[in-house]
Coordinates of C-alpha atoms in Angstrom, one line a residue:
M24 CA 138.0 -74.3 50.9
L25 CA 134.5 -75.4 48.8
L26 CA 132.0 -73.5 51.5
P27 CA 133.7 -70.3 50.6
Q28 CA 134.1 -70.9 46.6
L29 CA 130.0 -71.5 47.0
K30 CA 128.9 -69.1 48.9
L31 CA 131.1 -66.5 46.7
D32 CA 129.6 -68.2 43.7
E33 CA 126.2 -67.8 44.9
L34 CA 127.3 -63.9 45.9
L35 CA 128.0 -63.8 42.6
E36 CA 124.8 -65.2 40.9
E37 CA 122.5 -62.9 43.8
L38 CA 125.2 -59.4 42.0
Q39 CA 124.4 -60.9 38.4
A40 CA 120.6 -60.7 39.0
R41 CA 120.4 -57.6 40.7
I42 CA 122.5 -56.2 37.7
D43 CA 120.5 -57.5 35.2
A44 CA 117.3 -56.5 37.1
A45 CA 118.6 -53.2 37.7
R46 CA 119.4 -53.5 33.4
G47 CA 116.2 -54.5 32.9
T48 CA 114.4 -51.8 35.0
R49 CA 116.4 -48.8 33.3
D50 CA 115.7 -50.5 29.8
R51 CA 112.0 -50.2 30.2
V52 CA 112.6 -47.2 32.0
H53 CA 114.2 -46.1 28.5
S54 CA 111.3 -47.5 27.0
L55 CA 108.7 -45.7 29.3
L56 CA 110.0 -42.2 28.0
E57 CA 110.6 -43.2 24.9
A58 CA 106.9 -44.4 24.8
V59 CA 105.8 -40.8 26.4
L60 CA 107.9 -38.9 23.8
S61 CA 106.5 -40.7 20.8
V62 CA 102.9 -40.1 21.6
G63 CA 103.8 -36.5 22.8
R64 CA 104.5 -36.5 19.3
E65 CA 101.4 -36.6 17.4
L66 CA 98.7 -33.9 16.9
D67 CA 96.1 -35.4 15.5
L68 CA 93.9 -37.2 17.6
E69 CA 93.0 -40.0 16.0
Q70 CA 96.9 -40.8 15.1
A71 CA 97.4 -40.0 19.0
L72 CA 95.4 -42.4 20.1
H73 CA 96.8 -45.8 17.5
S74 CA 100.5 -44.7 19.2
I75 CA 99.1 -44.9 22.6
V76 CA 97.4 -48.5 21.9
E77 CA 100.8 -49.5 19.6
A78 CA 102.6 -47.9 23.5
A79 CA 100.9 -49.8 25.8
A80 CA 101.1 -53.5 24.1
A81 CA 105.1 -53.1 24.0
L82 CA 105.5 -51.4 27.1
V83 CA 103.8 -54.3 29.2
D84 CA 104.3 -57.1 26.2
A85 CA 100.9 -58.2 26.0
E86 CA 99.6 -59.6 22.6
Y87 CA 96.0 -57.8 22.7
A88 CA 95.7 -54.1 23.1
A89 CA 92.8 -51.8 23.0
L90 CA 91.7 -48.0 23.8
G91 CA 87.9 -47.3 24.3
V92 CA 86.8 -44.0 24.1
I93 CA 83.8 -43.0 26.8
G94 CA 80.8 -41.3 24.6
P95 CA 78.8 -38.3 25.5
D96 CA 76.5 -40.2 28.2
G97 CA 79.4 -41.3 30.4
R98 CA 78.1 -45.0 30.3
T99 CA 79.0 -46.7 26.6
L100 CA 82.2 -46.4 24.8
S101 CA 81.4 -44.3 21.3
A102 CA 84.9 -45.5 20.0
F103 CA 87.0 -48.8 20.0
H104 CA 91.1 -48.7 18.6
T105 CA 92.4 -51.7 18.9
V106 CA 95.9 -53.6 18.5
G107 CA 96.6 -57.3 17.5
V108 CA 93.3 -58.4 16.3
S109 CA 93.3 -58.3 12.3
D110 CA 90.8 -56.2 10.0
E111 CA 89.4 -60.1 8.7
K112 CA 88.8 -61.4 12.7
I113 CA 87.3 -58.1 13.5
T114 CA 85.0 -58.3 10.7
E115 CA 84.2 -62.3 12.0
I116 CA 83.9 -61.0 15.4
G117 CA 81.3 -58.5 14.6
P118 CA 80.6 -54.7 16.1
Y119 CA 83.2 -53.3 18.9
P120 CA 82.2 -53.5 22.3
Q121 CA 79.7 -50.9 24.2
G122 CA 81.1 -50.9 27.3
H123 CA 79.5 -54.2 28.9
G124 CA 80.9 -56.4 31.2
I125 CA 84.6 -56.2 31.7
L126 CA 85.4 -53.2 30.3
G127 CA 82.2 -51.6 31.8
E128 CA 83.5 -52.3 35.4
L129 CA 86.6 -49.9 34.5
I130 CA 84.1 -47.7 33.4
R131 CA 81.7 -47.5 36.3
H132 CA 84.8 -47.7 38.3
P133 CA 88.0 -45.6 36.9
E134 CA 90.8 -47.1 38.5
P135 CA 93.6 -49.5 37.5
L136 CA 92.2 -53.4 37.0
R137 CA 94.5 -56.4 37.0
L138 CA 93.0 -60.1 36.7
S139 CA 95.1 -63.2 36.3
K140 CA 91.7 -64.7 34.7
I141 CA 89.6 -62.5 33.2
S142 CA 86.3 -65.5 33.4
E143 CA 86.7 -65.6 37.4
H144 CA 85.8 -61.4 37.6
P145 CA 81.6 -61.2 38.6
A146 CA 81.4 -58.7 36.0
S147 CA 82.7 -61.0 33.3
Y148 CA 80.1 -62.9 31.0
G149 CA 82.1 -64.6 28.3
F150 CA 83.1 -63.2 24.8
P151 CA 81.3 -63.1 21.6
P152 CA 81.9 -65.7 18.4
N153 CA 85.0 -65.7 16.7
H154 CA 86.7 -63.9 19.7
P155 CA 90.3 -64.9 20.3
P156 CA 90.8 -66.7 23.9
M157 CA 92.1 -63.8 26.5
R158 CA 93.0 -64.6 29.9
S159 CA 94.7 -62.5 31.9
F160 CA 93.8 -59.0 31.6
L161 CA 95.0 -55.1 32.8
G162 CA 93.1 -52.3 33.0
V163 CA 93.9 -48.4 33.2
P164 CA 91.9 -45.3 33.1
I165 CA 93.2 -42.0 31.0
R166 CA 91.8 -38.8 32.1
V167 CA 92.3 -35.4 30.8
R168 CA 91.7 -32.4 32.9
G169 CA 90.2 -34.3 35.3
Q170 CA 87.5 -36.5 33.7
V171 CA 87.9 -39.5 32.4
F172 CA 88.3 -40.1 28.9
G173 CA 88.6 -43.6 28.1
N174 CA 90.6 -46.8 29.3
L175 CA 93.7 -48.8 28.4
Y176 CA 92.5 -52.4 28.2
L177 CA 95.6 -54.7 27.9
T178 CA 94.8 -58.7 27.8
E179 CA 97.4 -61.7 27.3
K180 CA 100.9 -61.7 28.4
R181 CA 103.5 -63.2 26.0
G182 CA 104.6 -66.4 27.4
G183 CA 101.6 -67.1 29.7
L184 CA 103.1 -64.8 32.1
E185 CA 100.3 -62.9 34.2
F186 CA 100.5 -59.2 34.6
D187 CA 102.3 -57.4 37.8
E188 CA 102.1 -54.5 39.7
E189 CA 105.2 -52.7 37.6
D190 CA 103.2 -53.5 34.3
E191 CA 100.6 -52.3 35.9
S192 CA 102.8 -49.1 37.4
V193 CA 104.6 -48.4 33.8
L194 CA 100.7 -48.2 32.0
S195 CA 99.7 -46.1 34.7
T196 CA 102.6 -43.9 33.8
L197 CA 101.7 -44.2 29.7
A198 CA 98.1 -42.9 31.0
V199 CA 98.7 -39.7 32.8
A200 CA 101.5 -39.0 29.2
A201 CA 98.8 -40.2 27.1
G202 CA 96.0 -37.7 29.2
V203 CA 98.0 -34.6 28.4
A204 CA 98.5 -35.7 24.5
I205 CA 95.2 -36.5 24.1
D206 CA 94.6 -33.1 25.3
N207 CA 97.5 -31.0 22.9
A208 CA 96.1 -33.0 20.1
R209 CA 92.3 -32.2 21.1
L210 CA 93.5 -28.4 21.4
Y211 CA 95.3 -28.9 17.7
E212 CA 92.1 -30.1 16.4
D213 CA 89.7 -27.5 17.9
S214 CA 91.8 -24.8 16.8
R215 CA 92.1 -26.2 13.3
L216 CA 88.5 -26.3 13.3
R217 CA 88.1 -22.7 14.4
E218 CA 90.3 -21.5 11.6
R219 CA 88.1 -23.6 9.1
W220 CA 85.1 -22.0 10.5
L221 CA 86.5 -18.3 10.4
L222 CA 87.9 -18.9 6.9
A223 CA 84.3 -19.4 5.5
N224 CA 83.4 -16.9 7.5
A225 CA 85.6 -14.6 5.8
E226 CA 84.7 -16.3 2.3
I227 CA 81.0 -15.8 2.6
T228 CA 81.3 -12.2 3.3
H229 CA 83.5 -11.4 0.7
R230 CA 81.0 -13.7 -1.5
L231 CA 78.0 -10.8 -0.3
M232 CA 79.7 -7.4 0.0
P233 CA 80.2 -7.0 -3.7
G234 CA 76.7 -7.3 -4.2
S235 CA 76.3 -11.3 -5.1
E236 CA 72.9 -12.7 -5.1
R237 CA 71.8 -14.2 -1.8
S238 CA 71.3 -17.9 -2.9
E239 CA 74.9 -17.9 -3.8
A240 CA 76.1 -17.2 -0.3
L241 CA 73.2 -19.6 0.8
D242 CA 74.7 -22.6 -1.0
L243 CA 78.3 -21.0 0.2
I244 CA 76.9 -21.5 4.0
A245 CA 75.7 -24.7 3.4
E246 CA 78.6 -26.3 1.1
R247 CA 80.8 -25.1 4.0
A248 CA 78.6 -26.7 6.4
R249 CA 78.4 -29.9 5.3
D250 CA 82.1 -29.9 4.4
I251 CA 83.4 -28.9 7.7
T252 CA 81.5 -31.5 10.2
G253 CA 81.6 -34.0 8.1
S254 CA 78.0 -34.4 6.7
A255 CA 76.2 -36.4 4.1
L256 CA 73.7 -33.5 3.6
A257 CA 73.1 -29.7 4.3
E258 CA 70.2 -28.0 3.7
V259 CA 69.1 -23.6 4.4
A260 CA 65.9 -22.9 5.1
M261 CA 64.3 -19.4 5.1
P262 CA 61.3 -18.1 6.1
M263 CA 58.7 -16.7 3.1
A264 CA 56.7 -13.4 3.6
D265 CA 53.7 -12.9 4.9
T266 CA 53.2 -17.2 6.0
P267 CA 54.0 -19.1 9.0
S268 CA 56.0 -21.3 7.3
L269 CA 60.2 -22.0 6.0
T270 CA 61.2 -22.6 2.5
V271 CA 64.3 -25.3 1.8
E272 CA 66.4 -22.7 -0.4
I273 CA 69.1 -24.4 -0.9
A274 CA 70.0 -28.3 -0.4
V275 CA 73.3 -30.0 -1.2
G276 CA 74.2 -33.6 -0.6
E277 CA 72.8 -37.3 -0.3
G278 CA 68.8 -37.1 -1.5
A279 CA 69.3 -33.3 -2.1
E280 CA 66.7 -33.5 -4.6
A281 CA 63.6 -34.2 -2.4
H282 CA 64.7 -31.4 0.3
R283 CA 64.7 -28.5 -2.2
G284 CA 61.6 -26.5 -2.6
L285 CA 59.6 -27.8 0.2
V286 CA 58.0 -25.7 2.3
L287 CA 57.9 -26.4 6.6
P288 CA 55.8 -24.9 9.2
L289 CA 57.8 -22.8 11.6
H290 CA 56.8 -24.4 15.0
E291 CA 57.6 -28.4 14.1
G292 CA 60.5 -30.8 13.4
L293 CA 63.8 -29.6 14.0
T294 CA 64.5 -27.0 11.4
G295 CA 61.3 -25.3 12.7
L296 CA 62.0 -25.5 15.9
A297 CA 65.6 -24.1 16.0
Y298 CA 63.7 -21.0 14.1
S299 CA 60.9 -20.5 16.6
T300 CA 63.2 -21.2 19.8
A301 CA 66.2 -19.4 18.0
A302 CA 68.4 -22.5 19.6
P303 CA 70.2 -25.4 18.2
V304 CA 68.0 -28.8 18.1
T305 CA 69.8 -32.0 18.1
S306 CA 68.2 -35.9 17.2
D307 CA 70.7 -38.8 17.5
D308 CA 68.7 -40.8 14.4
I309 CA 66.8 -38.1 12.6
T310 CA 64.8 -41.3 10.7
R311 CA 63.2 -42.2 13.9
D312 CA 62.4 -38.7 15.5
D313 CA 59.0 -38.0 16.6
R314 CA 59.6 -34.2 15.7
I315 CA 60.0 -35.3 12.2
T316 CA 56.7 -36.1 9.7
A317 CA 56.8 -39.5 7.8
E318 CA 56.1 -38.1 4.6
P319 CA 57.4 -37.3 2.4
P320 CA 60.5 -39.6 3.2
R321 CA 63.5 -38.2 2.7
F322 CA 66.0 -39.4 5.7
R323 CA 67.0 -42.7 4.1
G324 CA 70.4 -43.9 5.5
L325 CA 71.3 -41.5 7.9
G326 CA 71.1 -40.5 11.1
P327 CA 72.9 -37.5 13.6
A328 CA 71.0 -34.4 12.8
V329 CA 71.3 -30.8 14.1
A330 CA 69.5 -27.5 13.2
V331 CA 71.0 -24.6 14.0
P332 CA 69.4 -20.7 13.4
I333 CA 71.1 -18.2 11.3
G334 CA 71.4 -15.1 13.7
T335 CA 69.7 -15.1 17.1
G336 CA 69.7 -11.7 19.6
E337 CA 66.9 -9.4 19.2
V338 CA 66.4 -9.8 15.6
G339 CA 65.9 -13.4 16.3
A340 CA 66.8 -16.2 13.4
R341 CA 67.1 -15.1 9.6
G342 CA 66.7 -19.2 8.8
V343 CA 68.0 -22.1 9.5
V344 CA 71.0 -24.5 8.7
L345 CA 70.1 -28.4 8.9
L346 CA 73.2 -30.7 8.8
V347 CA 72.8 -34.6 9.0
R348 CA 75.5 -37.3 8.8
E349 CA 75.0 -41.1 7.6
A350 CA 73.5 -43.3 10.3
G351 CA 76.2 -44.8 12.2
R352 CA 78.0 -41.7 12.3
P353 CA 79.1 -39.7 16.0
V354 CA 76.5 -37.4 17.0
F355 CA 76.6 -33.7 16.8
S356 CA 78.7 -32.8 20.0
D357 CA 78.3 -29.4 22.3
K358 CA 81.5 -28.4 20.8
E359 CA 80.6 -28.6 17.8
T360 CA 77.4 -27.1 18.0
E361 CA 78.7 -24.5 19.4
M362 CA 80.8 -23.7 16.6
L363 CA 78.4 -24.3 14.3
Q364 CA 76.5 -22.0 16.0
G365 CA 79.0 -18.9 16.2
F366 CA 79.2 -19.3 12.5
A367 CA 75.8 -19.4 11.4
A368 CA 75.6 -16.0 13.7
Q369 CA 78.4 -14.9 11.5
A370 CA 76.7 -15.5 8.7
A371 CA 73.9 -13.6 9.7
I372 CA 75.8 -10.7 10.4
A373 CA 77.4 -10.8 7.0
M374 CA 73.7 -10.9 5.6
E375 CA 72.4 -8.4 7.8
L376 CA 75.8 -5.8 6.4
A377 CA 74.6 -7.1 2.3
E378 CA 71.2 -5.8 3.0
R379 CA 71.7 -3.2 4.5
R380 CA 74.3 -1.9 2.0
Q381 CA 71.6 -3.4 -0.9
D382 CA 69.0 -1.1 1.0
A383 CA 71.4 2.1 0.8
Q384 CA 71.8 1.4 -3.3
Q385 CA 67.9 1.0 -3.0
L386 CA 67.9 4.1 -1.4
A387 CA 69.6 5.8 -3.4
L388 CA 68.4 4.4 -6.4
L389 CA 65.0 6.1 -5.4
E390 CA 66.0 9.0 -4.5
D391 CA 67.8 9.5 -7.9
R392 CA 64.9 8.7 -9.6
D393 CA 62.7 11.2 -7.1
R394 CA 64.8 14.0 -8.6
I395 CA 65.0 13.0 -12.3
A396 CA 60.9 13.0 -11.4
R397 CA 61.3 16.2 -10.2
D398 CA 63.4 17.4 -12.5
L399 CA 61.1 16.4 -15.4
H400 CA 58.0 17.6 -13.9
D401 CA 59.5 21.5 -12.7
L402 CA 61.2 22.0 -15.6
A403 CA 60.6 20.1 -19.1
I404 CA 56.9 20.1 -18.8
Q405 CA 57.0 23.7 -18.3
R406 CA 59.0 24.7 -20.7
L407 CA 57.0 22.0 -23.3
F408 CA 54.0 23.7 -22.3
A409 CA 55.2 27.6 -22.8
T410 CA 56.7 26.2 -26.1
G411 CA 53.2 24.9 -26.8
M412 CA 51.1 28.3 -26.0
T413 CA 53.4 29.6 -28.0
L414 CA 53.2 27.8 -31.1
Q415 CA 49.7 28.1 -30.0
S416 CA 49.5 31.6 -30.1
A417 CA 51.3 32.5 -33.4
G418 CA 49.7 30.2 -35.2
R419 CA 46.9 32.5 -34.9
F420 CA 49.0 34.9 -37.5
I421 CA 50.0 32.1 -40.1
E422 CA 48.2 32.6 -43.3
H423 CA 49.5 30.2 -44.7
P424 CA 46.9 26.9 -44.2
K425 CA 49.3 24.0 -44.5
A426 CA 52.0 26.2 -42.2
A427 CA 49.4 26.8 -39.6
E428 CA 48.2 22.9 -39.8
R429 CA 51.3 21.9 -38.9
V430 CA 51.7 24.3 -36.3
L431 CA 49.0 23.0 -34.7
R432 CA 50.0 19.3 -35.3
A433 CA 53.6 20.3 -33.5
V434 CA 51.1 21.9 -30.7
D435 CA 49.7 18.0 -30.6
D436 CA 52.8 16.5 -30.6
L437 CA 54.0 18.0 -27.4
D438 CA 50.8 17.8 -25.6
E439 CA 51.0 14.0 -26.3
T440 CA 54.9 14.4 -25.7
I441 CA 53.7 15.7 -22.1
K442 CA 51.3 13.1 -21.3
I443 CA 54.1 10.5 -22.0
I444 CA 56.8 12.5 -19.8
R445 CA 53.9 12.6 -17.0
S446 CA 52.9 9.0 -17.3
T447 CA 57.1 8.1 -16.7
I448 CA 57.0 9.7 -13.2
F449 CA 54.2 8.3 -12.2
G450 CA 56.4 5.0 -13.2
L451 CA 59.9 6.2 -11.3
R452 CA 57.7 6.8 -8.2
A453 CA 55.5 3.9 -8.0
R454 CA 56.5 1.4 -5.3
E455 CA 56.2 -2.6 -5.7
G456 CA 54.0 -4.4 -3.9
G457 CA 53.9 -5.3 -0.3
A458 CA 55.2 -8.6 0.9
G459 CA 53.3 -11.4 0.2
S460 CA 52.4 -10.6 -3.0
G461 CA 54.4 -13.2 -5.2
L462 CA 53.3 -16.4 -6.2
R463 CA 55.8 -18.6 -3.5
A464 CA 53.7 -16.9 -0.9
R465 CA 50.5 -17.3 -2.3
V466 CA 50.7 -21.2 -2.8
V467 CA 51.3 -21.7 0.7
R468 CA 48.5 -19.2 2.0
V469 CA 46.0 -21.5 -0.4
A470 CA 47.5 -24.3 1.2
G471 CA 46.8 -23.2 4.4
E472 CA 43.2 -22.2 4.2
A473 CA 42.4 -25.9 2.0
A474 CA 43.9 -27.2 5.4
P475 CA 40.8 -27.1 7.8
V476 CA 38.3 -28.5 4.8
L477 CA 40.8 -31.1 3.9
G478 CA 41.8 -32.4 7.7
F479 CA 45.4 -32.5 7.3
A480 CA 47.7 -29.9 6.0
P481 CA 48.5 -30.5 2.2
G482 CA 52.2 -30.9 1.4
V483 CA 53.7 -27.9 -0.2
R484 CA 57.3 -27.9 -2.4
M485 CA 58.3 -25.4 -4.4
E486 CA 61.4 -24.7 -7.1
G487 CA 62.8 -22.5 -9.1
L488 CA 62.9 -18.5 -9.4
I489 CA 58.8 -19.0 -9.0
D490 CA 58.1 -15.1 -8.1
T491 CA 60.8 -13.7 -11.0
E492 CA 59.6 -15.9 -14.2
V493 CA 56.2 -16.4 -13.2
P494 CA 54.4 -13.4 -14.3
Q495 CA 51.4 -12.2 -12.9
R496 CA 48.8 -13.3 -15.2
I497 CA 50.0 -16.7 -14.8
A498 CA 50.3 -16.5 -11.4
D499 CA 46.7 -15.8 -10.8
H500 CA 45.8 -19.0 -13.0
V501 CA 48.0 -21.1 -11.1
V502 CA 46.4 -19.7 -8.2
A503 CA 42.9 -20.4 -9.0
V504 CA 44.2 -23.9 -10.1
L505 CA 45.6 -25.0 -7.0
S506 CA 42.3 -23.7 -5.1
E507 CA 40.3 -25.9 -7.2
A508 CA 41.9 -29.1 -7.0
L509 CA 42.4 -28.8 -3.1
T510 CA 39.0 -27.8 -2.9
N511 CA 38.1 -31.3 -5.0
V512 CA 40.4 -33.3 -2.9
A513 CA 38.1 -32.7 0.0
R514 CA 34.8 -33.0 -1.6
H515 CA 35.7 -36.3 -3.4
A516 CA 39.2 -37.7 -2.8
H517 CA 38.3 -39.0 1.2
A518 CA 42.2 -38.8 1.4
H519 CA 44.6 -38.5 4.4
A520 CA 47.6 -36.7 2.9
A521 CA 48.1 -34.7 -0.2
E522 CA 51.3 -32.9 -1.5
V523 CA 51.7 -30.2 -3.7
V524 CA 54.4 -29.4 -6.2
L525 CA 55.4 -26.3 -8.1
T526 CA 58.3 -25.8 -10.3
T527 CA 59.4 -23.9 -12.5
D528 CA 62.7 -23.9 -15.4
G529 CA 62.2 -21.2 -16.8
R530 CA 60.1 -22.3 -20.1
E531 CA 57.0 -23.2 -18.3
V532 CA 55.7 -23.8 -15.2
V533 CA 54.2 -26.9 -13.5
L534 CA 51.9 -27.6 -10.7
R535 CA 51.3 -31.3 -9.7
V536 CA 49.1 -31.8 -7.1
A537 CA 48.9 -35.7 -5.8
D538 CA 47.0 -37.2 -2.6
D539 CA 46.2 -41.0 -1.5
G540 CA 42.0 -41.2 -2.1
V541 CA 39.9 -42.7 -4.2
G542 CA 41.2 -41.3 -7.7
I543 CA 38.8 -40.1 -10.2
P544 CA 35.5 -41.4 -10.4
S545 CA 34.4 -42.5 -13.9
G546 CA 31.5 -40.4 -13.6
G547 CA 30.5 -37.8 -11.7
R548 CA 30.8 -34.1 -12.6
R549 CA 33.7 -32.6 -13.9
S550 CA 33.1 -28.8 -14.1
G551 CA 35.9 -28.2 -12.1
L552 CA 38.6 -30.0 -14.1
R553 CA 37.0 -28.6 -17.4
N554 CA 37.8 -24.9 -15.5
M555 CA 41.5 -25.9 -15.4
A556 CA 41.5 -27.5 -18.6
E557 CA 40.7 -24.1 -20.0
R558 CA 42.6 -22.3 -18.5
A559 CA 46.0 -24.2 -19.4
E560 CA 44.0 -24.1 -23.2
Q561 CA 43.9 -20.7 -22.7
L562 CA 47.4 -20.2 -22.0
G563 CA 48.9 -22.6 -24.2
G564 CA 49.5 -25.9 -21.5
R565 CA 47.6 -28.7 -21.0
L566 CA 46.4 -30.6 -17.8
E567 CA 47.0 -34.3 -17.2
L568 CA 44.6 -36.6 -15.2
G569 CA 46.5 -40.1 -13.5
G570 CA 46.4 -42.2 -10.6
A571 CA 49.1 -42.2 -7.4
E572 CA 51.6 -45.7 -6.9
G573 CA 49.1 -47.1 -3.9
G574 CA 46.1 -45.5 -4.9
G575 CA 45.2 -41.7 -5.1
A576 CA 44.6 -38.9 -7.9
V577 CA 47.6 -37.0 -9.5
L578 CA 46.8 -34.0 -11.7
M579 CA 49.2 -31.7 -13.1
W580 CA 48.9 -28.6 -15.0
S581 CA 51.5 -26.8 -16.7
V582 CA 51.9 -23.9 -19.0
P583 CA 54.4 -22.4 -20.8
L584 CA 55.9 -19.1 -20.0
P585 CA 56.3 -16.3 -22.5
E586 CA 59.8 -15.6 -23.9
G587 CA 61.4 -12.8 -21.1
A588 CA 59.1 -13.2 -18.4

């Protein structure tokens, strides 16, 4: 009777083991379903990635888990989300891995990889200092729409155990659900981003249509583009009439003061290339980009950049938006550049419509002036002339001398009135000067004309309402002084670089010309400097001369502006 009892006990134990295994499988399947539902509920991409890592660690009972996002180059990791390692430990370890060793093996061969000991794999080359010890390893790729998005990395199964086939199967199933969750989060993120771009376009159009100043719209374009893309700096450059140059009209964000008013060449740098090719131009690191001039230094602490033309097609670019992120931030993706380009194109349409509306208003104003001038000429002048002739004829019949004198004086007044009306008619029909007659354009032309003599192109920067607030008489002096100053640099300074800065705050205009040459010698002819000083004194201003840091000379010419200029 003892033998059958033993067999019965064995059968019961085996049955209990199978029940426990079935219960364990049921519990694990339940946990997997909960994990799938958990990651599927997240619509924020960053939160979804973190939820996937947490679910993966819990499902296979791993002490450490990570999700590495593969970068645009397809060879390195652009982001790394971890579970199990404290922030203090991460700081001690240093920068996140780039995708070498075992992690790179999974990038190069996107198939599940299970190891009992990481160090025994040929691709392993150890851990950085302060890294926690890791022995067992399980990795699976995450695919989104057939493309590998990243990889799940699990290490150190608790209890000193190794990852088994069931762990691999569970994690692979989670990876499929993770791919769907990531795709949904991406689509949601894209839709929210497009909505923000559309709202920004609507705001710009609303601002332009009532006739707001163009500068307000450009400022809004820069602000919204910087905010939506998470950039540290945004600037808008527009072409200068009758010159092969762009000028930075708007700059907002980090170091904006160094950019406002800069004059840039049309076919150089990110901004110039984006304008001349009417296509986006990107840079992974603007501080190390050969297309950016080293002077003046204005991109410290910044990194990825993109320049997008405002408007394309038959009319070409109307301007350029340049966005720059902080160093270490992600580069601008193709999708971001595409959305930014669409935003800039819509902004260009809004600007075009606003300009057409202004042109129509200007045309209506000119037509109204022509009508007034015609009515004055055909009606008022003729009637005044006839009245004058009548009075002159009647004066011959007036015998009283004083009365006759008054009539003749009235005739003279009528003649003077006719002259005034004719002058007014001429003023109504006059047109403003042609494009390129403003002080901004003249300054750029003078600097460009001096380049062959100098042996280099001087930098030019302008700030303030220069064409509006500086009257023609003072503008002529500014151009003459600039020409004289650049000629002196070319003749005497032996310089390799020069910078021209023209600014106005509505109260005075200041011209600053600096070079890195030998400075102003103590002896020698000073007729040119004397002429510049006399021009300043005539206008109630002053001329100041000094040295520059690191050598060279600085000329500062400033004069006050008349009130109501």
